[in-house]
């Protein structure tokens, strides 16, 4: 299950009204967890109200079955979680026997299965995609590093245009590093529950990734502004303008990232 959640950075909310904004895997898992909590609460509240001669209520990881007398058959519709696969209109039954509950009939996968033609991608597919973009970012990081070193070593290449190019290259490098850090944080363990993961390292890695992406876009804007300034003037005072460009490319993203972090911490500090 964890491999199919490579695309999850963090879940926005646990509220039922916001389920539509979640990854389908998380919708399924979180809804099952809520139904399990309700079932366990029901069992606790009615624990002393039932005879021990019948079948006691229990949670079978899918449906909460109520108390039943021996010989009684309990029918229930398919749980709502099966609506994620297009069918929750079927029904499942269990018999209460002298030795306990019978197996569900028909089985859940028969009574509640959705469209058989729905293709669920294999875990290996997402692992391959992750490998591909990791190789891509790694290759980009290596060649951009070489380019920056060359631009810094040769004095003949020191000019305003190349200074701006260097800053842009650095933002691409930082974005690649941010992706590596985020992956290392989110997918460090095969047992990580990405639907409820909420750690300081996770939040910091995601915030850093957002900042690096924003600086990349702002330095693309700086490139455009520099080219525009060349067309409008001789650009004699480029060094003073470079400081302004630096503040625009590195400083403005900090402002918006801090505002985003503060908003998430204050209004939606979940996952």
PDB file of C-alpha atoms in Angstrom:
ATOM      1  CA  UNK A   1       0.000   0.000   0.000  1.00  0.00           C
ATOM      2  CA  UNK A   2       2.784   2.440   0.892  1.00  0.00           C
ATOM      3  CA  UNK A   3       4.260   2.476  -2.609  1.00  0.00           C
ATOM      4  CA  UNK A   4       0.981   3.596  -4.124  1.00  0.00           C
ATOM      5  CA  UNK A   5       1.153   6.681  -1.927  1.00  0.00           C
ATOM      6  CA  UNK A   6       4.348   8.141  -3.432  1.00  0.00           C
ATOM      7  CA  UNK A   7       2.346  11.092  -4.639  1.00  0.00           C
ATOM      8  CA  UNK A   8       1.091  12.058  -1.184  1.00  0.00           C
ATOM      9  CA  UNK A   9       2.995  14.920   0.468  1.00  0.00           C
ATOM     10  CA  UNK A  10       0.521  15.330   3.252  1.00  0.00           C
ATOM     11  CA  UNK A  11      -3.208  14.886   3.809  1.00  0.00           C
ATOM     12  CA  UNK A  12      -5.240  18.045   4.156  1.00  0.00           C
ATOM     13  CA  UNK A  13      -7.808  16.987   6.735  1.00  0.00           C
ATOM     14  CA  UNK A  14      -9.468  14.080   8.490  1.00  0.00           C
ATOM     15  CA  UNK A  15     -12.931  15.644   8.365  1.00  0.00           C
ATOM     16  CA  UNK A  16     -15.514  13.583   6.453  1.00  0.00           C
ATOM     17  CA  UNK A  17     -16.645  16.649   4.508  1.00  0.00           C
ATOM     18  CA  UNK A  18     -13.143  16.979   3.083  1.00  0.00           C
ATOM     19  CA  UNK A  19     -12.694  13.364   2.038  1.00  0.00           C
ATOM     20  CA  UNK A  20     -13.064  14.253  -1.637  1.00  0.00           C
ATOM     21  CA  UNK A  21      -9.761  16.160  -1.468  1.00  0.00           C
ATOM     22  CA  UNK A  22      -7.802  13.118  -0.303  1.00  0.00           C
ATOM     23  CA  UNK A  23      -5.938  10.469  -2.221  1.00  0.00           C
ATOM     24  CA  UNK A  24      -8.302   7.498  -2.865  1.00  0.00           C
ATOM     25  CA  UNK A  25      -6.106   5.177  -0.794  1.00  0.00           C
ATOM     26  CA  UNK A  26      -6.322   7.564   2.146  1.00  0.00           C
ATOM     27  CA  UNK A  27     -10.082   7.956   1.753  1.00  0.00           C
ATOM     28  CA  UNK A  28     -10.402   4.186   2.004  1.00  0.00           C
ATOM     29  CA  UNK A  29      -8.057   3.811   4.987  1.00  0.00           C
ATOM     30  CA  UNK A  30      -9.396   6.766   6.979  1.00  0.00           C
ATOM     31  CA  UNK A  31     -13.031   5.805   6.457  1.00  0.00           C
ATOM     32  CA  UNK A  32     -12.292   2.271   7.660  1.00  0.00           C
ATOM     33  CA  UNK A  33     -10.554   3.702  10.721  1.00  0.00           C
ATOM     34  CA  UNK A  34     -13.558   5.909  11.540  1.00  0.00           C
ATOM     35  CA  UNK A  35     -15.985   3.012  11.158  1.00  0.00           C
ATOM     36  CA  UNK A  36     -13.773   0.846  13.351  1.00  0.00           C
ATOM     37  CA  UNK A  37     -13.773   3.513  16.084  1.00  0.00           C
ATOM     38  CA  UNK A  38     -17.569   3.768  15.910  1.00  0.00           C
ATOM     39  CA  UNK A  39     -17.871  -0.007  16.112  1.00  0.00           C
ATOM     40  CA  UNK A  40     -15.565  -0.298  19.101  1.00  0.00           C
ATOM     41  CA  UNK A  41     -17.495   2.493  20.811  1.00  0.00           C
ATOM     42  CA  UNK A  42     -20.744   0.645  20.121  1.00  0.00           C
ATOM     43  CA  UNK A  43     -19.281  -2.586  21.531  1.00  0.00           C
ATOM     44  CA  UNK A  44     -18.106  -0.781  24.671  1.00  0.00           C
ATOM     45  CA  UNK A  45     -21.464   0.901  25.247  1.00  0.00           C
ATOM     46  CA  UNK A  46     -23.456  -2.333  24.809  1.00  0.00           C
ATOM     47  CA  UNK A  47     -20.979  -4.736  26.366  1.00  0.00           C
ATOM     48  CA  UNK A  48     -23.175  -5.533  29.402  1.00  0.00           C
ATOM     49  CA  UNK A  49     -26.523  -5.494  27.625  1.00  0.00           C
ATOM     50  CA  UNK A  50     -26.278  -8.782  25.760  1.00  0.00           C
ATOM     51  CA  UNK A  51     -26.593 -12.409  26.738  1.00  0.00           C
ATOM     52  CA  UNK A  52     -23.490 -14.554  26.435  1.00  0.00           C
ATOM     53  CA  UNK A  53     -25.597 -17.258  24.755  1.00  0.00           C
ATOM     54  CA  UNK A  54     -25.660 -15.391  21.438  1.00  0.00           C
ATOM     55  CA  UNK A  55     -22.997 -14.001  19.153  1.00  0.00           C
ATOM     56  CA  UNK A  56     -21.349 -10.899  20.524  1.00  0.00           C
ATOM     57  CA  UNK A  57     -20.846  -7.807  18.333  1.00  0.00           C
ATOM     58  CA  UNK A  58     -17.448  -7.530  16.673  1.00  0.00           C
ATOM     59  CA  UNK A  59     -15.493  -5.687  14.007  1.00  0.00           C
ATOM     60  CA  UNK A  60     -14.193  -7.892  11.187  1.00  0.00           C
ATOM     61  CA  UNK A  61     -11.990  -5.169   9.647  1.00  0.00           C
ATOM     62  CA  UNK A  62     -14.747  -4.245   7.171  1.00  0.00           C
ATOM     63  CA  UNK A  63     -18.193  -4.328   8.840  1.00  0.00           C
ATOM     64  CA  UNK A  64     -19.419  -3.908  12.398  1.00  0.00           C
ATOM     65  CA  UNK A  65     -21.673  -6.854  13.230  1.00  0.00           C
ATOM     66  CA  UNK A  66     -24.230  -6.377  16.036  1.00  0.00           C
ATOM     67  CA  UNK A  67     -25.343  -8.835  18.701  1.00  0.00           C
ATOM     68  CA  UNK A  68     -27.364 -11.788  17.377  1.00  0.00           C
ATOM     69  CA  UNK A  69     -29.155 -14.729  18.984  1.00  0.00           C
ATOM     70  CA  UNK A  70     -28.209 -18.283  18.077  1.00  0.00           C
ATOM     71  CA  UNK A  71     -29.902 -19.241  14.784  1.00  0.00           C
ATOM     72  CA  UNK A  72     -30.382 -15.641  13.726  1.00  0.00           C
ATOM     73  CA  UNK A  73     -29.101 -14.398  10.369  1.00  0.00           C
ATOM     74  CA  UNK A  74     -27.883 -10.808  10.089  1.00  0.00           C
ATOM     75  CA  UNK A  75     -27.957  -9.030   6.741  1.00  0.00           C
ATOM     76  CA  UNK A  76     -26.027  -5.852   6.020  1.00  0.00           C
ATOM     77  CA  UNK A  77     -25.389  -3.783   2.948  1.00  0.00           C
ATOM     78  CA  UNK A  78     -21.891  -3.398   1.597  1.00  0.00           C
ATOM     79  CA  UNK A  79     -19.979  -0.810   3.612  1.00  0.00           C
ATOM     80  CA  UNK A  80     -19.563   2.672   2.190  1.00  0.00           C
ATOM     81  CA  UNK A  81     -15.839   2.175   1.559  1.00  0.00           C
ATOM     82  CA  UNK A  82     -16.687  -0.008  -1.426  1.00  0.00           C
ATOM     83  CA  UNK A  83     -18.166   3.044  -3.139  1.00  0.00           C
ATOM     84  CA  UNK A  84     -14.570   3.965  -3.973  1.00  0.00           C
ATOM     85  CA  UNK A  85     -14.620   1.038  -6.411  1.00  0.00           C
ATOM     86  CA  UNK A  86     -18.051   1.835  -7.774  1.00  0.00           C
ATOM     87  CA  UNK A  87     -20.317  -0.563  -5.819  1.00  0.00           C
ATOM     88  CA  UNK A  88     -21.774  -0.491  -2.337  1.00  0.00           C
ATOM     89  CA  UNK A  89     -25.271  -1.688  -3.223  1.00  0.00           C
ATOM     90  CA  UNK A  90     -24.702  -5.382  -2.552  1.00  0.00           C
ATOM     91  CA  UNK A  91     -25.468  -7.253   0.658  1.00  0.00           C
ATOM     92  CA  UNK A  92     -23.550  -9.624   2.939  1.00  0.00           C
ATOM     93  CA  UNK A  93     -24.928 -11.974   5.578  1.00  0.00           C
ATOM     94  CA  UNK A  94     -23.662 -13.941   8.564  1.00  0.00           C
ATOM     95  CA  UNK A  95     -25.365 -16.652  10.600  1.00  0.00           C
ATOM     96  CA  UNK A  96     -25.080 -16.806  14.362  1.00  0.00           C
ATOM     97  CA  UNK A  97     -24.403 -20.444  15.251  1.00  0.00           C
ATOM     98  CA  UNK A  98     -23.812 -22.231  18.524  1.00  0.00           C
ATOM     99  CA  UNK A  99     -20.065 -21.998  17.920  1.00  0.00           C
ATOM    100  CA  UNK A 100     -20.106 -18.325  16.899  1.00  0.00           C
ATOM    101  CA  UNK A 101     -20.405 -16.274  13.757  1.00  0.00           C
ATOM    102  CA  UNK A 102     -20.272 -17.971  10.373  1.00  0.00           C
ATOM    103  CA  UNK A 103     -18.167 -16.677   7.520  1.00  0.00           C
ATOM    104  CA  UNK A 104     -19.726 -13.809   5.521  1.00  0.00           C
ATOM    105  CA  UNK A 105     -21.716 -14.965   2.504  1.00  0.00           C
ATOM    106  CA  UNK A 106     -21.340 -14.116  -0.217  1.00  0.00           C
ATOM    107  CA  UNK A 107     -17.717 -12.996   0.415  1.00  0.00           C
ATOM    108  CA  UNK A 108     -17.062  -9.259   0.376  1.00  0.00           C
ATOM    109  CA  UNK A 109     -15.054  -9.392  -2.843  1.00  0.00           C
ATOM    110  CA  UNK A 110     -18.000 -11.097  -4.564  1.00  0.00           C
ATOM    111  CA  UNK A 111     -20.908  -9.114  -3.142  1.00  0.00           C
ATOM    112  CA  UNK A 112     -19.270  -5.708  -3.071  1.00  0.00           C
ATOM    113  CA  UNK A 113     -16.751  -5.748  -5.876  1.00  0.00           C
ATOM    114  CA  UNK A 114     -16.862  -2.919  -8.357  1.00  0.00           C
ATOM    115  CA  UNK A 115     -16.089  -2.851 -12.034  1.00  0.00           C
ATOM    116  CA  UNK A 116     -13.853  -5.793 -12.824  1.00  0.00           C
ATOM    117  CA  UNK A 117     -12.321  -3.829 -15.680  1.00  0.00           C
ATOM    118  CA  UNK A 118     -10.940  -1.139 -13.362  1.00  0.00           C
ATOM    119  CA  UNK A 119      -7.167  -1.335 -13.568  1.00  0.00           C
ATOM    120  CA  UNK A 120      -5.280  -0.793 -10.334  1.00  0.00           C
ATOM    121  CA  UNK A 121      -1.671   0.102 -11.171  1.00  0.00           C
ATOM    122  CA  UNK A 122       0.974  -2.213  -9.785  1.00  0.00           C
ATOM    123  CA  UNK A 123       3.273  -1.053  -7.028  1.00  0.00           C
ATOM    124  CA  UNK A 124       6.230  -1.698  -9.331  1.00  0.00           C
ATOM    125  CA  UNK A 125       4.948   0.973 -11.725  1.00  0.00           C
ATOM    126  CA  UNK A 126       5.144   3.724  -9.104  1.00  0.00           C
ATOM    127  CA  UNK A 127       8.500   2.421  -7.893  1.00  0.00           C
ATOM    128  CA  UNK A 128       9.750   2.672 -11.489  1.00  0.00           C
ATOM    129  CA  UNK A 129       8.435   6.229 -11.829  1.00  0.00           C
ATOM    130  CA  UNK A 130      10.199   7.192  -8.603  1.00  0.00           C
ATOM    131  CA  UNK A 131      13.419   5.634  -9.887  1.00  0.00           C
ATOM    132  CA  UNK A 132      13.130   7.520 -13.182  1.00  0.00           C
ATOM    133  CA  UNK A 133      12.630  10.961 -11.634  1.00  0.00           C
ATOM    134  CA  UNK A 134      15.361  10.253  -9.084  1.00  0.00           C
ATOM    135  CA  UNK A 135      17.815   9.485 -11.887  1.00  0.00           C
ATOM    136  CA  UNK A 136      16.619  12.567 -13.764  1.00  0.00           C
ATOM    137  CA  UNK A 137      17.059  14.900 -10.807  1.00  0.00           C
ATOM    138  CA  UNK A 138      20.411  13.326  -9.984  1.00  0.00           C
ATOM    139  CA  UNK A 139      21.712  13.777 -13.538  1.00  0.00           C
ATOM    140  CA  UNK A 140      20.457  17.355 -13.609  1.00  0.00           C
ATOM    141  CA  UNK A 141      22.138  18.077 -10.275  1.00  0.00           C
ATOM    142  CA  UNK A 142      25.504  16.756 -11.484  1.00  0.00           C
ATOM    143  CA  UNK A 143      25.589  18.697 -14.762  1.00  0.00           C
ATOM    144  CA  UNK A 144      24.249  21.906 -13.230  1.00  0.00           C
ATOM    145  CA  UNK A 145      26.965  21.685 -10.564  1.00  0.00           C
ATOM    146  CA  UNK A 146      29.587  21.366 -13.310  1.00  0.00           C
ATOM    147  CA  UNK A 147      28.103  24.361 -15.136  1.00  0.00           C
ATOM    148  CA  UNK A 148      28.152  26.526 -12.004  1.00  0.00           C
ATOM    149  CA  UNK A 149      31.766  25.585 -11.258  1.00  0.00           C
ATOM    150  CA  UNK A 150      32.810  26.502 -14.807  1.00  0.00           C
ATOM    151  CA  UNK A 151      31.021  29.853 -14.635  1.00  0.00           C
ATOM    152  CA  UNK A 152      32.687  30.648 -11.318  1.00  0.00           C
ATOM    153  CA  UNK A 153      36.220  29.493 -12.236  1.00  0.00           C
ATOM    154  CA  UNK A 154      36.729  31.417 -15.468  1.00  0.00           C
ATOM    155  CA  UNK A 155      36.937  35.156 -14.896  1.00  0.00           C
ATOM    156  CA  UNK A 156      36.030  35.884 -18.510  1.00  0.00           C
ATOM    157  CA  UNK A 157      32.608  34.445 -17.803  1.00  0.00           C
ATOM    158  CA  UNK A 158      31.963  36.801 -14.877  1.00  0.00           C
ATOM    159  CA  UNK A 159      29.211  39.142 -15.980  1.00  0.00           C
ATOM    160  CA  UNK A 160      25.714  40.139 -14.916  1.00  0.00           C
ATOM    161  CA  UNK A 161      24.069  37.712 -17.326  1.00  0.00           C
ATOM    162  CA  UNK A 162      26.054  34.736 -16.044  1.00  0.00           C
ATOM    163  CA  UNK A 163      25.575  35.783 -12.405  1.00  0.00           C
ATOM    164  CA  UNK A 164      21.842  35.524 -12.980  1.00  0.00           C
ATOM    165  CA  UNK A 165      22.297  32.206 -14.815  1.00  0.00           C
ATOM    166  CA  UNK A 166      24.210  30.866 -11.808  1.00  0.00           C
ATOM    167  CA  UNK A 167      21.410  31.841  -9.443  1.00  0.00           C
ATOM    168  CA  UNK A 168      18.864  30.134 -11.699  1.00  0.00           C
ATOM    169  CA  UNK A 169      21.013  27.000 -11.912  1.00  0.00           C
ATOM    170  CA  UNK A 170      21.309  26.965  -8.117  1.00  0.00           C
ATOM    171  CA  UNK A 171      17.523  27.049  -7.763  1.00  0.00           C
ATOM    172  CA  UNK A 172      17.237  24.005 -10.049  1.00  0.00           C
ATOM    173  CA  UNK A 173      19.887  22.270  -7.932  1.00  0.00           C
ATOM    174  CA  UNK A 174      18.092  23.161  -4.705  1.00  0.00           C
ATOM    175  CA  UNK A 175      14.813  21.853  -6.106  1.00  0.00           C
ATOM    176  CA  UNK A 176      16.478  18.520  -6.880  1.00  0.00           C
ATOM    177  CA  UNK A 177      18.022  18.386  -3.397  1.00  0.00           C
ATOM    178  CA  UNK A 178      14.641  19.248  -1.854  1.00  0.00           C
ATOM    179  CA  UNK A 179      13.019  16.338  -3.692  1.00  0.00           C
ATOM    180  CA  UNK A 180      15.713  13.967  -2.414  1.00  0.00           C
ATOM    181  CA  UNK A 181      15.265  15.236   1.149  1.00  0.00           C
ATOM    182  CA  UNK A 182      11.469  14.939   0.917  1.00  0.00           C
ATOM    183  CA  UNK A 183      11.676  11.390  -0.422  1.00  0.00           C
ATOM    184  CA  UNK A 184      14.154  10.411   2.275  1.00  0.00           C
ATOM    185  CA  UNK A 185      11.802  11.795   4.918  1.00  0.00           C
ATOM    186  CA  UNK A 186       8.486  10.460   3.587  1.00  0.00           C
ATOM    187  CA  UNK A 187       9.617   7.078   2.300  1.00  0.00           C
ATOM    188  CA  UNK A 188      12.346   6.171   4.767  1.00  0.00           C
ATOM    189  CA  UNK A 189      10.354   3.187   6.023  1.00  0.00           C
ATOM    190  CA  UNK A 190       8.095   0.708   4.255  1.00  0.00           C
ATOM    191  CA  UNK A 191       5.732   0.799   7.242  1.00  0.00           C
ATOM    192  CA  UNK A 192       5.113   4.555   7.125  1.00  0.00           C
ATOM    193  CA  UNK A 193       1.438   5.502   7.136  1.00  0.00           C
ATOM    194  CA  UNK A 194       1.450   8.457   4.744  1.00  0.00           C
ATOM    195  CA  UNK A 195      -2.178   9.262   5.411  1.00  0.00           C
ATOM    196  CA  UNK A 196      -1.492  10.232   9.020  1.00  0.00           C
ATOM    197  CA  UNK A 197       2.229  11.044   8.943  1.00  0.00           C
ATOM    198  CA  UNK A 198       2.770  14.234  10.947  1.00  0.00           C
ATOM    199  CA  UNK A 199       6.336  14.957  12.044  1.00  0.00           C
ATOM    200  CA  UNK A 200       8.456  18.086  12.218  1.00  0.00           C
ATOM    201  CA  UNK A 201      10.887  16.621   9.673  1.00  0.00           C
ATOM    202  CA  UNK A 202       8.040  15.887   7.264  1.00  0.00           C
ATOM    203  CA  UNK A 203       6.633  19.403   7.536  1.00  0.00           C
ATOM    204  CA  UNK A 204      10.068  21.008   7.223  1.00  0.00           C
ATOM    205  CA  UNK A 205      10.969  18.975   4.129  1.00  0.00           C
ATOM    206  CA  UNK A 206       7.689  19.864   2.414  1.00  0.00           C
ATOM    207  CA  UNK A 207       8.034  23.564   3.291  1.00  0.00           C
ATOM    208  CA  UNK A 208      11.618  23.572   1.997  1.00  0.00           C
ATOM    209  CA  UNK A 209      10.486  21.915  -1.223  1.00  0.00           C
ATOM    210  CA  UNK A 210       7.794  24.582  -1.726  1.00  0.00           C
ATOM    211  CA  UNK A 211      10.352  27.332  -1.118  1.00  0.00           C
ATOM    212  CA  UNK A 212      12.802  25.880  -3.654  1.00  0.00           C
ATOM    213  CA  UNK A 213      10.102  25.580  -6.311  1.00  0.00           C
ATOM    214  CA  UNK A 214       9.039  29.183  -5.710  1.00  0.00           C
ATOM    215  CA  UNK A 215      12.636  30.505  -5.919  1.00  0.00           C
ATOM    216  CA  UNK A 216      13.009  28.641  -9.216  1.00  0.00           C
ATOM    217  CA  UNK A 217      10.000  30.449 -10.684  1.00  0.00           C
ATOM    218  CA  UNK A 218      11.129  33.814  -9.323  1.00  0.00           C
ATOM    219  CA  UNK A 219      14.603  33.468 -10.857  1.00  0.00           C
ATOM    220  CA  UNK A 220      12.962  32.636 -14.168  1.00  0.00           C
ATOM    221  CA  UNK A 221      11.139  35.944 -13.698  1.00  0.00           C
ATOM    222  CA  UNK A 222      14.466  37.642 -12.940  1.00  0.00           C
ATOM    223  CA  UNK A 223      15.893  36.287 -16.212  1.00  0.00           C
ATOM    224  CA  UNK A 224      12.977  37.846 -18.087  1.00  0.00           C
ATOM    225  CA  UNK A 225      13.327  41.168 -16.228  1.00  0.00           C
ATOM    226  CA  UNK A 226      17.054  41.271 -16.977  1.00  0.00           C
ATOM    227  CA  UNK A 227      16.508  40.679 -20.686  1.00  0.00           C
ATOM    228  CA  UNK A 228      13.811  43.341 -20.688  1.00  0.00           C
ATOM    229  CA  UNK A 229      16.134  45.819 -18.976  1.00  0.00           C
ATOM    230  CA  UNK A 230      18.787  45.181 -21.650  1.00  0.00           C
ATOM    231  CA  UNK A 231      16.289  46.212 -24.280  1.00  0.00           C
ATOM    232  CA  UNK A 232      15.231  49.351 -22.408  1.00  0.00           C
ATOM    233  CA  UNK A 233      18.598  50.674 -21.262  1.00  0.00           C
ATOM    234  CA  UNK A 234      22.337  50.187 -21.436  1.00  0.00           C
ATOM    235  CA  UNK A 235      22.187  48.683 -17.926  1.00  0.00           C
ATOM    236  CA  UNK A 236      25.299  50.464 -16.653  1.00  0.00           C
ATOM    237  CA  UNK A 237      24.374  50.053 -12.992  1.00  0.00           C
ATOM    238  CA  UNK A 238      23.914  46.313 -13.201  1.00  0.00           C
ATOM    239  CA  UNK A 239      25.552  45.584  -9.850  1.00  0.00           C
ATOM    240  CA  UNK A 240      22.967  47.638  -7.982  1.00  0.00           C
ATOM    241  CA  UNK A 241      20.232  45.945  -9.988  1.00  0.00           C
ATOM    242  CA  UNK A 242      21.682  42.529  -9.209  1.00  0.00           C
ATOM    243  CA  UNK A 243      21.080  43.185  -5.508  1.00  0.00           C
ATOM    244  CA  UNK A 244      17.475  43.976  -6.295  1.00  0.00           C
ATOM    245  CA  UNK A 245      17.165  40.873  -8.411  1.00  0.00           C
ATOM    246  CA  UNK A 246      18.697  38.850  -5.587  1.00  0.00           C
ATOM    247  CA  UNK A 247      16.128  40.152  -3.131  1.00  0.00           C
ATOM    248  CA  UNK A 248      13.358  39.385  -5.614  1.00  0.00           C
ATOM    249  CA  UNK A 249      14.587  35.872  -6.374  1.00  0.00           C
ATOM    250  CA  UNK A 250      15.492  34.753  -2.855  1.00  0.00           C
ATOM    251  CA  UNK A 251      13.663  37.141  -0.521  1.00  0.00           C
ATOM    252  CA  UNK A 252      10.124  37.313  -1.888  1.00  0.00           C
ATOM    253  CA  UNK A 253       9.696  33.503  -1.858  1.00  0.00           C
ATOM    254  CA  UNK A 254      10.640  33.534   1.825  1.00  0.00           C
ATOM    255  CA  UNK A 255       7.780  35.946   2.553  1.00  0.00           C
ATOM    256  CA  UNK A 256       5.167  33.821   0.820  1.00  0.00           C
ATOM    257  CA  UNK A 257       6.547  30.562   2.219  1.00  0.00           C
ATOM    258  CA  UNK A 258       6.454  31.941   5.768  1.00  0.00           C
ATOM    259  CA  UNK A 259       2.864  33.124   5.236  1.00  0.00           C
ATOM    260  CA  UNK A 260       1.915  29.656   3.949  1.00  0.00           C
ATOM    261  CA  UNK A 261       3.634  27.925   6.889  1.00  0.00           C
ATOM    262  CA  UNK A 262       1.941  30.222   9.393  1.00  0.00           C
ATOM    263  CA  UNK A 263      -1.456  29.655   7.800  1.00  0.00           C
ATOM    264  CA  UNK A 264      -1.057  25.891   7.869  1.00  0.00           C
ATOM    265  CA  UNK A 265       0.181  25.857  11.468  1.00  0.00           C
ATOM    266  CA  UNK A 266      -2.615  28.145  12.674  1.00  0.00           C
ATOM    267  CA  UNK A 267      -5.585  26.910  10.617  1.00  0.00           C
ATOM    268  CA  UNK A 268      -4.749  23.381   9.507  1.00  0.00           C
ATOM    269  CA  UNK A 269      -1.877  21.806  11.442  1.00  0.00           C
ATOM    270  CA  UNK A 270      -2.761  18.257  10.412  1.00  0.00           C
ATOM    271  CA  UNK A 271      -0.583  15.647   8.721  1.00  0.00           C
TER     272      UNK A 271
END
